[in-house]
């Protein structure tokens, strides 16, 4: 049995955009020589066609079966920063297909990993059953997956020895994503570690350098923001054309 971690760029979304581009192409064919509206349809055809090409290139880069395998590289990279004591607990927020939860479980076989996700319709290919099946396929038995909300975690304070997440919070509509980070860190035990990877640009998160200082003032230790667009997970050029500029890992110890 082979794990299926899907793709961060859903194939159905690509097909949908391609279908729309073909639709406008047909409208262009029947109207271009008869009405100015045809030129509008032509412009829309070009826009949706370019979008579908960009999405396809993203799909190829993220694919676990492709040559680039960026998703796999990022998952393995983030999980390498997660260290959990024997018998300890780890929370993975926004587990999706279970990739990061399972990677942490494999690196920390004596720990218990809990992955939560809301598994919304935007990523309908991801589900709890998919996570469970991937854990079985990878031969790990120290993972648990459940429905959850990153903005309001259903766990008491100081429940986990480690918390982690990968490319989740920027997808959550919010004016204060730093508050979501604090909600995650609330569940971390004193002395516990965290590794949260996301697009932490100023437009999405505000001033993260000030947030790092805030955590240090709160008593957190070894807090740092590590740029992952400098060759760690991707090149600067890849981060630009993929829309991942500002990607970084927020890590440290409570």
PDB file of C-alpha atoms in Angstrom:
ATOM      1  CA  UNK A   1       0.000   0.000   0.000  1.00  0.00           C
ATOM      2  CA  UNK A   2       1.417   3.363  -1.036  1.00  0.00           C
ATOM      3  CA  UNK A   3       0.594   6.617   0.819  1.00  0.00           C
ATOM      4  CA  UNK A   4      -1.292   9.262  -1.131  1.00  0.00           C
ATOM      5  CA  UNK A   5      -0.528  12.752   0.138  1.00  0.00           C
ATOM      6  CA  UNK A   6      -2.367  14.384  -2.774  1.00  0.00           C
ATOM      7  CA  UNK A   7      -1.084  17.678  -4.103  1.00  0.00           C
ATOM      8  CA  UNK A   8      -1.185  21.170  -2.633  1.00  0.00           C
ATOM      9  CA  UNK A   9      -2.448  22.322  -6.037  1.00  0.00           C
ATOM     10  CA  UNK A  10      -5.626  20.218  -6.510  1.00  0.00           C
ATOM     11  CA  UNK A  11      -5.945  18.640  -9.949  1.00  0.00           C
ATOM     12  CA  UNK A  12      -9.673  19.403  -9.977  1.00  0.00           C
ATOM     13  CA  UNK A  13      -8.936  23.111  -9.615  1.00  0.00           C
ATOM     14  CA  UNK A  14      -6.604  23.001 -12.613  1.00  0.00           C
ATOM     15  CA  UNK A  15      -9.189  21.190 -14.720  1.00  0.00           C
ATOM     16  CA  UNK A  16     -11.808  23.723 -13.683  1.00  0.00           C
ATOM     17  CA  UNK A  17      -9.693  26.669 -14.821  1.00  0.00           C
ATOM     18  CA  UNK A  18      -8.848  24.881 -18.077  1.00  0.00           C
ATOM     19  CA  UNK A  19     -12.552  24.273 -18.701  1.00  0.00           C
ATOM     20  CA  UNK A  20     -13.325  27.949 -18.164  1.00  0.00           C
ATOM     21  CA  UNK A  21     -10.562  28.961 -20.591  1.00  0.00           C
ATOM     22  CA  UNK A  22     -11.996  26.618 -23.256  1.00  0.00           C
ATOM     23  CA  UNK A  23     -15.470  28.055 -22.616  1.00  0.00           C
ATOM     24  CA  UNK A  24     -14.254  31.607 -23.236  1.00  0.00           C
ATOM     25  CA  UNK A  25     -12.309  30.415 -26.277  1.00  0.00           C
ATOM     26  CA  UNK A  26     -15.522  29.080 -27.783  1.00  0.00           C
ATOM     27  CA  UNK A  27     -17.326  32.343 -27.041  1.00  0.00           C
ATOM     28  CA  UNK A  28     -14.432  34.214 -28.633  1.00  0.00           C
ATOM     29  CA  UNK A  29     -14.698  32.111 -31.801  1.00  0.00           C
ATOM     30  CA  UNK A  30     -18.381  32.856 -32.245  1.00  0.00           C
ATOM     31  CA  UNK A  31     -18.301  36.559 -31.312  1.00  0.00           C
ATOM     32  CA  UNK A  32     -14.858  37.998 -32.115  1.00  0.00           C
ATOM     33  CA  UNK A  33     -15.692  39.195 -35.628  1.00  0.00           C
ATOM     34  CA  UNK A  34     -19.221  40.281 -34.771  1.00  0.00           C
ATOM     35  CA  UNK A  35     -19.032  42.290 -31.570  1.00  0.00           C
ATOM     36  CA  UNK A  36     -16.525  44.124 -29.333  1.00  0.00           C
ATOM     37  CA  UNK A  37     -17.521  41.666 -26.616  1.00  0.00           C
ATOM     38  CA  UNK A  38     -15.464  39.064 -28.467  1.00  0.00           C
ATOM     39  CA  UNK A  39     -12.287  40.938 -27.557  1.00  0.00           C
ATOM     40  CA  UNK A  40     -13.288  40.741 -23.908  1.00  0.00           C
ATOM     41  CA  UNK A  41     -13.787  36.992 -24.254  1.00  0.00           C
ATOM     42  CA  UNK A  42     -10.369  36.719 -25.920  1.00  0.00           C
ATOM     43  CA  UNK A  43      -8.728  38.560 -23.027  1.00  0.00           C
ATOM     44  CA  UNK A  44     -10.462  36.291 -20.528  1.00  0.00           C
ATOM     45  CA  UNK A  45      -9.356  33.240 -22.525  1.00  0.00           C
ATOM     46  CA  UNK A  46      -5.723  34.351 -22.312  1.00  0.00           C
ATOM     47  CA  UNK A  47      -5.982  35.118 -18.579  1.00  0.00           C
ATOM     48  CA  UNK A  48      -7.516  31.759 -17.675  1.00  0.00           C
ATOM     49  CA  UNK A  49      -5.118  29.912 -19.969  1.00  0.00           C
ATOM     50  CA  UNK A  50      -2.112  31.522 -18.293  1.00  0.00           C
ATOM     51  CA  UNK A  51      -3.592  30.722 -14.887  1.00  0.00           C
ATOM     52  CA  UNK A  52      -4.010  27.063 -15.845  1.00  0.00           C
ATOM     53  CA  UNK A  53      -0.379  26.904 -17.043  1.00  0.00           C
ATOM     54  CA  UNK A  54       0.838  28.433 -13.758  1.00  0.00           C
ATOM     55  CA  UNK A  55      -1.278  25.994 -11.754  1.00  0.00           C
ATOM     56  CA  UNK A  56       0.030  23.046 -13.767  1.00  0.00           C
ATOM     57  CA  UNK A  57       3.626  24.097 -13.118  1.00  0.00           C
ATOM     58  CA  UNK A  58       2.792  24.370  -9.415  1.00  0.00           C
ATOM     59  CA  UNK A  59       1.240  20.905  -9.510  1.00  0.00           C
ATOM     60  CA  UNK A  60       4.390  19.454 -11.088  1.00  0.00           C
ATOM     61  CA  UNK A  61       6.659  21.120  -8.513  1.00  0.00           C
ATOM     62  CA  UNK A  62       4.600  19.941  -5.541  1.00  0.00           C
ATOM     63  CA  UNK A  63       3.945  16.385  -6.752  1.00  0.00           C
ATOM     64  CA  UNK A  64       5.384  13.593  -4.618  1.00  0.00           C
ATOM     65  CA  UNK A  65       5.854  11.573  -7.807  1.00  0.00           C
ATOM     66  CA  UNK A  66       7.587  14.306  -9.798  1.00  0.00           C
ATOM     67  CA  UNK A  67      11.203  15.373 -10.075  1.00  0.00           C
ATOM     68  CA  UNK A  68      11.097  18.517  -7.897  1.00  0.00           C
ATOM     69  CA  UNK A  69       9.053  17.079  -4.974  1.00  0.00           C
ATOM     70  CA  UNK A  70       8.976  20.402  -3.131  1.00  0.00           C
ATOM     71  CA  UNK A  71       6.150  19.281  -0.823  1.00  0.00           C
ATOM     72  CA  UNK A  72       8.158  16.276   0.354  1.00  0.00           C
ATOM     73  CA  UNK A  73      11.265  18.388   0.867  1.00  0.00           C
ATOM     74  CA  UNK A  74       9.341  20.921   2.959  1.00  0.00           C
ATOM     75  CA  UNK A  75       7.571  18.255   5.043  1.00  0.00           C
ATOM     76  CA  UNK A  76      10.842  16.466   5.811  1.00  0.00           C
ATOM     77  CA  UNK A  77      12.528  19.783   6.545  1.00  0.00           C
ATOM     78  CA  UNK A  78       9.907  21.062   8.973  1.00  0.00           C
ATOM     79  CA  UNK A  79       9.635  17.714  10.761  1.00  0.00           C
ATOM     80  CA  UNK A  80      13.402  17.703  11.336  1.00  0.00           C
ATOM     81  CA  UNK A  81      12.932  20.652  13.715  1.00  0.00           C
ATOM     82  CA  UNK A  82      10.379  18.785  15.828  1.00  0.00           C
ATOM     83  CA  UNK A  83      11.874  16.963  18.804  1.00  0.00           C
ATOM     84  CA  UNK A  84       9.473  15.229  21.194  1.00  0.00           C
ATOM     85  CA  UNK A  85      10.475  13.368  24.383  1.00  0.00           C
ATOM     86  CA  UNK A  86       9.571   9.690  24.722  1.00  0.00           C
ATOM     87  CA  UNK A  87       5.955   9.461  25.813  1.00  0.00           C
ATOM     88  CA  UNK A  88       5.391  13.071  24.812  1.00  0.00           C
ATOM     89  CA  UNK A  89       2.633  14.614  22.705  1.00  0.00           C
ATOM     90  CA  UNK A  90       2.729  16.733  19.557  1.00  0.00           C
ATOM     91  CA  UNK A  91      -0.019  18.750  17.864  1.00  0.00           C
ATOM     92  CA  UNK A  92       0.049  19.278  14.093  1.00  0.00           C
ATOM     93  CA  UNK A  93      -2.359  22.075  13.132  1.00  0.00           C
ATOM     94  CA  UNK A  94      -3.943  21.811   9.677  1.00  0.00           C
ATOM     95  CA  UNK A  95      -2.714  18.297   8.952  1.00  0.00           C
ATOM     96  CA  UNK A  96      -4.408  18.040   5.521  1.00  0.00           C
ATOM     97  CA  UNK A  97      -3.421  14.630   4.179  1.00  0.00           C
ATOM     98  CA  UNK A  98      -1.396  13.788   7.289  1.00  0.00           C
ATOM     99  CA  UNK A  99       2.035  14.255   5.694  1.00  0.00           C
ATOM    100  CA  UNK A 100       3.664  16.365   8.432  1.00  0.00           C
ATOM    101  CA  UNK A 101       1.980  14.462  11.278  1.00  0.00           C
ATOM    102  CA  UNK A 102       3.251  11.172   9.869  1.00  0.00           C
ATOM    103  CA  UNK A 103       6.742  12.546   9.233  1.00  0.00           C
ATOM    104  CA  UNK A 104       6.913  13.686  12.876  1.00  0.00           C
ATOM    105  CA  UNK A 105       5.590  10.305  14.014  1.00  0.00           C
ATOM    106  CA  UNK A 106       8.294   8.468  12.070  1.00  0.00           C
ATOM    107  CA  UNK A 107      11.039  10.661  13.527  1.00  0.00           C
ATOM    108  CA  UNK A 108       9.577  10.393  17.060  1.00  0.00           C
ATOM    109  CA  UNK A 109       8.237   6.812  17.302  1.00  0.00           C
ATOM    110  CA  UNK A 110       7.795   6.950  21.084  1.00  0.00           C
ATOM    111  CA  UNK A 111       5.652  10.088  20.973  1.00  0.00           C
ATOM    112  CA  UNK A 112       1.953  10.574  20.267  1.00  0.00           C
ATOM    113  CA  UNK A 113       1.099  12.831  17.325  1.00  0.00           C
ATOM    114  CA  UNK A 114      -2.330  14.465  17.000  1.00  0.00           C
ATOM    115  CA  UNK A 115      -3.248  16.028  13.671  1.00  0.00           C
ATOM    116  CA  UNK A 116      -6.245  18.335  13.383  1.00  0.00           C
ATOM    117  CA  UNK A 117      -7.905  19.871  10.335  1.00  0.00           C
ATOM    118  CA  UNK A 118     -11.304  21.221   9.339  1.00  0.00           C
ATOM    119  CA  UNK A 119     -11.062  19.439   5.947  1.00  0.00           C
ATOM    120  CA  UNK A 120     -13.219  22.000   4.159  1.00  0.00           C
ATOM    121  CA  UNK A 121     -14.657  21.871   0.661  1.00  0.00           C
ATOM    122  CA  UNK A 122     -11.785  24.007  -0.661  1.00  0.00           C
ATOM    123  CA  UNK A 123      -9.554  20.944  -0.313  1.00  0.00           C
ATOM    124  CA  UNK A 124     -12.147  18.215  -0.666  1.00  0.00           C
ATOM    125  CA  UNK A 125      -9.511  15.619  -1.569  1.00  0.00           C
ATOM    126  CA  UNK A 126      -8.107  15.839   1.998  1.00  0.00           C
ATOM    127  CA  UNK A 127      -9.946  13.996   4.787  1.00  0.00           C
ATOM    128  CA  UNK A 128      -9.544  12.167   8.080  1.00  0.00           C
ATOM    129  CA  UNK A 129      -9.856   8.794   6.330  1.00  0.00           C
ATOM    130  CA  UNK A 130      -7.076   9.807   3.925  1.00  0.00           C
ATOM    131  CA  UNK A 131      -4.832  10.660   6.905  1.00  0.00           C
ATOM    132  CA  UNK A 132      -5.642   7.339   8.614  1.00  0.00           C
ATOM    133  CA  UNK A 133      -4.934   5.388   5.414  1.00  0.00           C
ATOM    134  CA  UNK A 134      -1.632   7.207   4.877  1.00  0.00           C
ATOM    135  CA  UNK A 135      -0.546   6.397   8.434  1.00  0.00           C
ATOM    136  CA  UNK A 136      -1.299   2.717   7.796  1.00  0.00           C
ATOM    137  CA  UNK A 137       0.576   2.831   4.495  1.00  0.00           C
ATOM    138  CA  UNK A 138       3.617   4.375   6.220  1.00  0.00           C
ATOM    139  CA  UNK A 139       3.465   1.782   9.011  1.00  0.00           C
ATOM    140  CA  UNK A 140       3.052   4.247  11.876  1.00  0.00           C
ATOM    141  CA  UNK A 141       0.649   3.672  14.765  1.00  0.00           C
ATOM    142  CA  UNK A 142       1.351   6.717  16.940  1.00  0.00           C
ATOM    143  CA  UNK A 143      -0.903   9.175  15.100  1.00  0.00           C
ATOM    144  CA  UNK A 144      -4.454  10.355  15.766  1.00  0.00           C
ATOM    145  CA  UNK A 145      -6.452  12.576  13.429  1.00  0.00           C
ATOM    146  CA  UNK A 146      -9.522  14.608  14.315  1.00  0.00           C
ATOM    147  CA  UNK A 147     -11.637  17.565  13.228  1.00  0.00           C
ATOM    148  CA  UNK A 148     -10.465  20.859  14.666  1.00  0.00           C
ATOM    149  CA  UNK A 149     -10.382  24.634  14.345  1.00  0.00           C
ATOM    150  CA  UNK A 150      -7.006  26.393  14.440  1.00  0.00           C
ATOM    151  CA  UNK A 151      -8.647  29.599  15.666  1.00  0.00           C
ATOM    152  CA  UNK A 152     -10.160  27.878  18.696  1.00  0.00           C
ATOM    153  CA  UNK A 153      -8.313  24.700  19.624  1.00  0.00           C
ATOM    154  CA  UNK A 154     -10.241  22.181  21.693  1.00  0.00           C
ATOM    155  CA  UNK A 155      -7.332  21.462  24.041  1.00  0.00           C
ATOM    156  CA  UNK A 156      -6.459  22.800  27.511  1.00  0.00           C
ATOM    157  CA  UNK A 157      -3.445  25.026  28.077  1.00  0.00           C
ATOM    158  CA  UNK A 158      -0.067  23.239  28.142  1.00  0.00           C
ATOM    159  CA  UNK A 159      -1.258  19.947  26.637  1.00  0.00           C
ATOM    160  CA  UNK A 160       1.548  19.261  24.139  1.00  0.00           C
ATOM    161  CA  UNK A 161       5.319  18.912  24.218  1.00  0.00           C
ATOM    162  CA  UNK A 162       5.575  20.203  20.639  1.00  0.00           C
ATOM    163  CA  UNK A 163       3.359  21.989  18.131  1.00  0.00           C
ATOM    164  CA  UNK A 164       3.874  22.272  14.420  1.00  0.00           C
ATOM    165  CA  UNK A 165       2.134  23.386  11.258  1.00  0.00           C
ATOM    166  CA  UNK A 166       2.905  23.840   7.569  1.00  0.00           C
ATOM    167  CA  UNK A 167       1.363  26.394   5.185  1.00  0.00           C
ATOM    168  CA  UNK A 168      -1.953  26.630   7.037  1.00  0.00           C
ATOM    169  CA  UNK A 169      -2.645  29.956   8.741  1.00  0.00           C
ATOM    170  CA  UNK A 170      -2.286  32.147   5.648  1.00  0.00           C
ATOM    171  CA  UNK A 171      -5.348  30.299   4.258  1.00  0.00           C
ATOM    172  CA  UNK A 172      -7.470  31.334   7.248  1.00  0.00           C
ATOM    173  CA  UNK A 173      -9.366  34.616   6.714  1.00  0.00           C
ATOM    174  CA  UNK A 174      -8.141  36.778   9.589  1.00  0.00           C
ATOM    175  CA  UNK A 175      -6.977  40.304  10.353  1.00  0.00           C
ATOM    176  CA  UNK A 176      -4.718  39.003  13.131  1.00  0.00           C
ATOM    177  CA  UNK A 177      -2.843  35.811  12.309  1.00  0.00           C
ATOM    178  CA  UNK A 178      -0.454  36.475  15.168  1.00  0.00           C
ATOM    179  CA  UNK A 179      -3.430  35.789  17.441  1.00  0.00           C
ATOM    180  CA  UNK A 180      -3.831  32.387  15.762  1.00  0.00           C
ATOM    181  CA  UNK A 181      -0.170  31.667  16.471  1.00  0.00           C
ATOM    182  CA  UNK A 182      -0.723  32.545  20.142  1.00  0.00           C
ATOM    183  CA  UNK A 183      -3.758  30.237  20.245  1.00  0.00           C
ATOM    184  CA  UNK A 184      -1.534  27.401  18.993  1.00  0.00           C
ATOM    185  CA  UNK A 185       1.267  28.211  21.439  1.00  0.00           C
ATOM    186  CA  UNK A 186      -1.277  28.307  24.272  1.00  0.00           C
ATOM    187  CA  UNK A 187      -1.487  24.509  24.077  1.00  0.00           C
ATOM    188  CA  UNK A 188       2.283  24.093  24.408  1.00  0.00           C
ATOM    189  CA  UNK A 189       3.783  22.929  27.692  1.00  0.00           C
ATOM    190  CA  UNK A 190       6.499  24.912  29.425  1.00  0.00           C
ATOM    191  CA  UNK A 191       9.741  23.753  27.835  1.00  0.00           C
ATOM    192  CA  UNK A 192       7.946  22.513  24.728  1.00  0.00           C
ATOM    193  CA  UNK A 193       9.161  23.313  21.220  1.00  0.00           C
ATOM    194  CA  UNK A 194       7.395  24.695  18.170  1.00  0.00           C
ATOM    195  CA  UNK A 195       8.072  24.792  14.414  1.00  0.00           C
ATOM    196  CA  UNK A 196       5.466  26.622  12.338  1.00  0.00           C
ATOM    197  CA  UNK A 197       6.079  27.134   8.619  1.00  0.00           C
ATOM    198  CA  UNK A 198       3.986  29.575   6.622  1.00  0.00           C
ATOM    199  CA  UNK A 199       4.031  32.601   4.325  1.00  0.00           C
ATOM    200  CA  UNK A 200       4.854  35.057   7.097  1.00  0.00           C
ATOM    201  CA  UNK A 201       4.982  38.174   4.963  1.00  0.00           C
ATOM    202  CA  UNK A 202       4.057  41.537   6.486  1.00  0.00           C
ATOM    203  CA  UNK A 203       0.877  41.701   4.408  1.00  0.00           C
ATOM    204  CA  UNK A 204      -0.358  38.425   5.898  1.00  0.00           C
ATOM    205  CA  UNK A 205       1.095  38.487   9.413  1.00  0.00           C
ATOM    206  CA  UNK A 206       2.140  42.016  10.216  1.00  0.00           C
ATOM    207  CA  UNK A 207       5.535  42.690  11.810  1.00  0.00           C
ATOM    208  CA  UNK A 208       6.868  39.239  12.653  1.00  0.00           C
ATOM    209  CA  UNK A 209      10.170  40.551  14.012  1.00  0.00           C
ATOM    210  CA  UNK A 210       8.163  42.407  16.654  1.00  0.00           C
ATOM    211  CA  UNK A 211       6.198  39.211  17.297  1.00  0.00           C
ATOM    212  CA  UNK A 212       9.447  37.299  17.874  1.00  0.00           C
ATOM    213  CA  UNK A 213      10.463  39.966  20.402  1.00  0.00           C
ATOM    214  CA  UNK A 214       7.014  39.722  22.013  1.00  0.00           C
ATOM    215  CA  UNK A 215       7.420  35.968  22.505  1.00  0.00           C
ATOM    216  CA  UNK A 216      10.861  36.493  24.052  1.00  0.00           C
ATOM    217  CA  UNK A 217       9.404  39.108  26.396  1.00  0.00           C
ATOM    218  CA  UNK A 218       6.752  36.525  27.369  1.00  0.00           C
ATOM    219  CA  UNK A 219       9.531  34.135  28.412  1.00  0.00           C
ATOM    220  CA  UNK A 220       9.901  32.039  25.267  1.00  0.00           C
ATOM    221  CA  UNK A 221      13.458  30.955  24.479  1.00  0.00           C
ATOM    222  CA  UNK A 222      15.502  30.358  21.323  1.00  0.00           C
ATOM    223  CA  UNK A 223      12.793  32.063  19.265  1.00  0.00           C
ATOM    224  CA  UNK A 224      13.773  32.809  15.685  1.00  0.00           C
ATOM    225  CA  UNK A 225      12.302  33.273  12.248  1.00  0.00           C
ATOM    226  CA  UNK A 226      14.121  31.203   9.621  1.00  0.00           C
ATOM    227  CA  UNK A 227      13.763  32.237   5.978  1.00  0.00           C
ATOM    228  CA  UNK A 228      13.019  29.171   3.847  1.00  0.00           C
ATOM    229  CA  UNK A 229      13.191  30.941   0.471  1.00  0.00           C
ATOM    230  CA  UNK A 230      16.977  31.231   0.471  1.00  0.00           C
ATOM    231  CA  UNK A 231      17.670  27.725  -0.795  1.00  0.00           C
ATOM    232  CA  UNK A 232      16.510  25.801   2.275  1.00  0.00           C
ATOM    233  CA  UNK A 233      13.243  24.635   0.686  1.00  0.00           C
ATOM    234  CA  UNK A 234      13.140  26.759  -2.475  1.00  0.00           C
ATOM    235  CA  UNK A 235      15.065  29.377  -4.400  1.00  0.00           C
ATOM    236  CA  UNK A 236      14.149  33.054  -4.333  1.00  0.00           C
ATOM    237  CA  UNK A 237      12.890  32.763  -7.916  1.00  0.00           C
ATOM    238  CA  UNK A 238      10.674  29.784  -7.037  1.00  0.00           C
ATOM    239  CA  UNK A 239       9.204  31.655  -4.084  1.00  0.00           C
ATOM    240  CA  UNK A 240       8.329  34.568  -6.378  1.00  0.00           C
ATOM    241  CA  UNK A 241       6.633  32.735  -9.242  1.00  0.00           C
ATOM    242  CA  UNK A 242       4.901  30.316  -6.875  1.00  0.00           C
ATOM    243  CA  UNK A 243       3.551  33.105  -4.695  1.00  0.00           C
ATOM    244  CA  UNK A 244       5.449  31.841  -1.639  1.00  0.00           C
ATOM    245  CA  UNK A 245       7.546  34.916  -0.904  1.00  0.00           C
ATOM    246  CA  UNK A 246       7.895  35.474   2.820  1.00  0.00           C
ATOM    247  CA  UNK A 247       7.924  31.766   3.667  1.00  0.00           C
ATOM    248  CA  UNK A 248       9.619  31.159   6.996  1.00  0.00           C
ATOM    249  CA  UNK A 249       9.680  28.841   9.987  1.00  0.00           C
ATOM    250  CA  UNK A 250       8.828  30.343  13.347  1.00  0.00           C
ATOM    251  CA  UNK A 251      10.585  28.146  15.892  1.00  0.00           C
ATOM    252  CA  UNK A 252      11.596  28.188  19.509  1.00  0.00           C
ATOM    253  CA  UNK A 253      10.948  26.870  23.007  1.00  0.00           C
ATOM    254  CA  UNK A 254       8.311  27.938  25.519  1.00  0.00           C
TER     255      UNK A 254
END
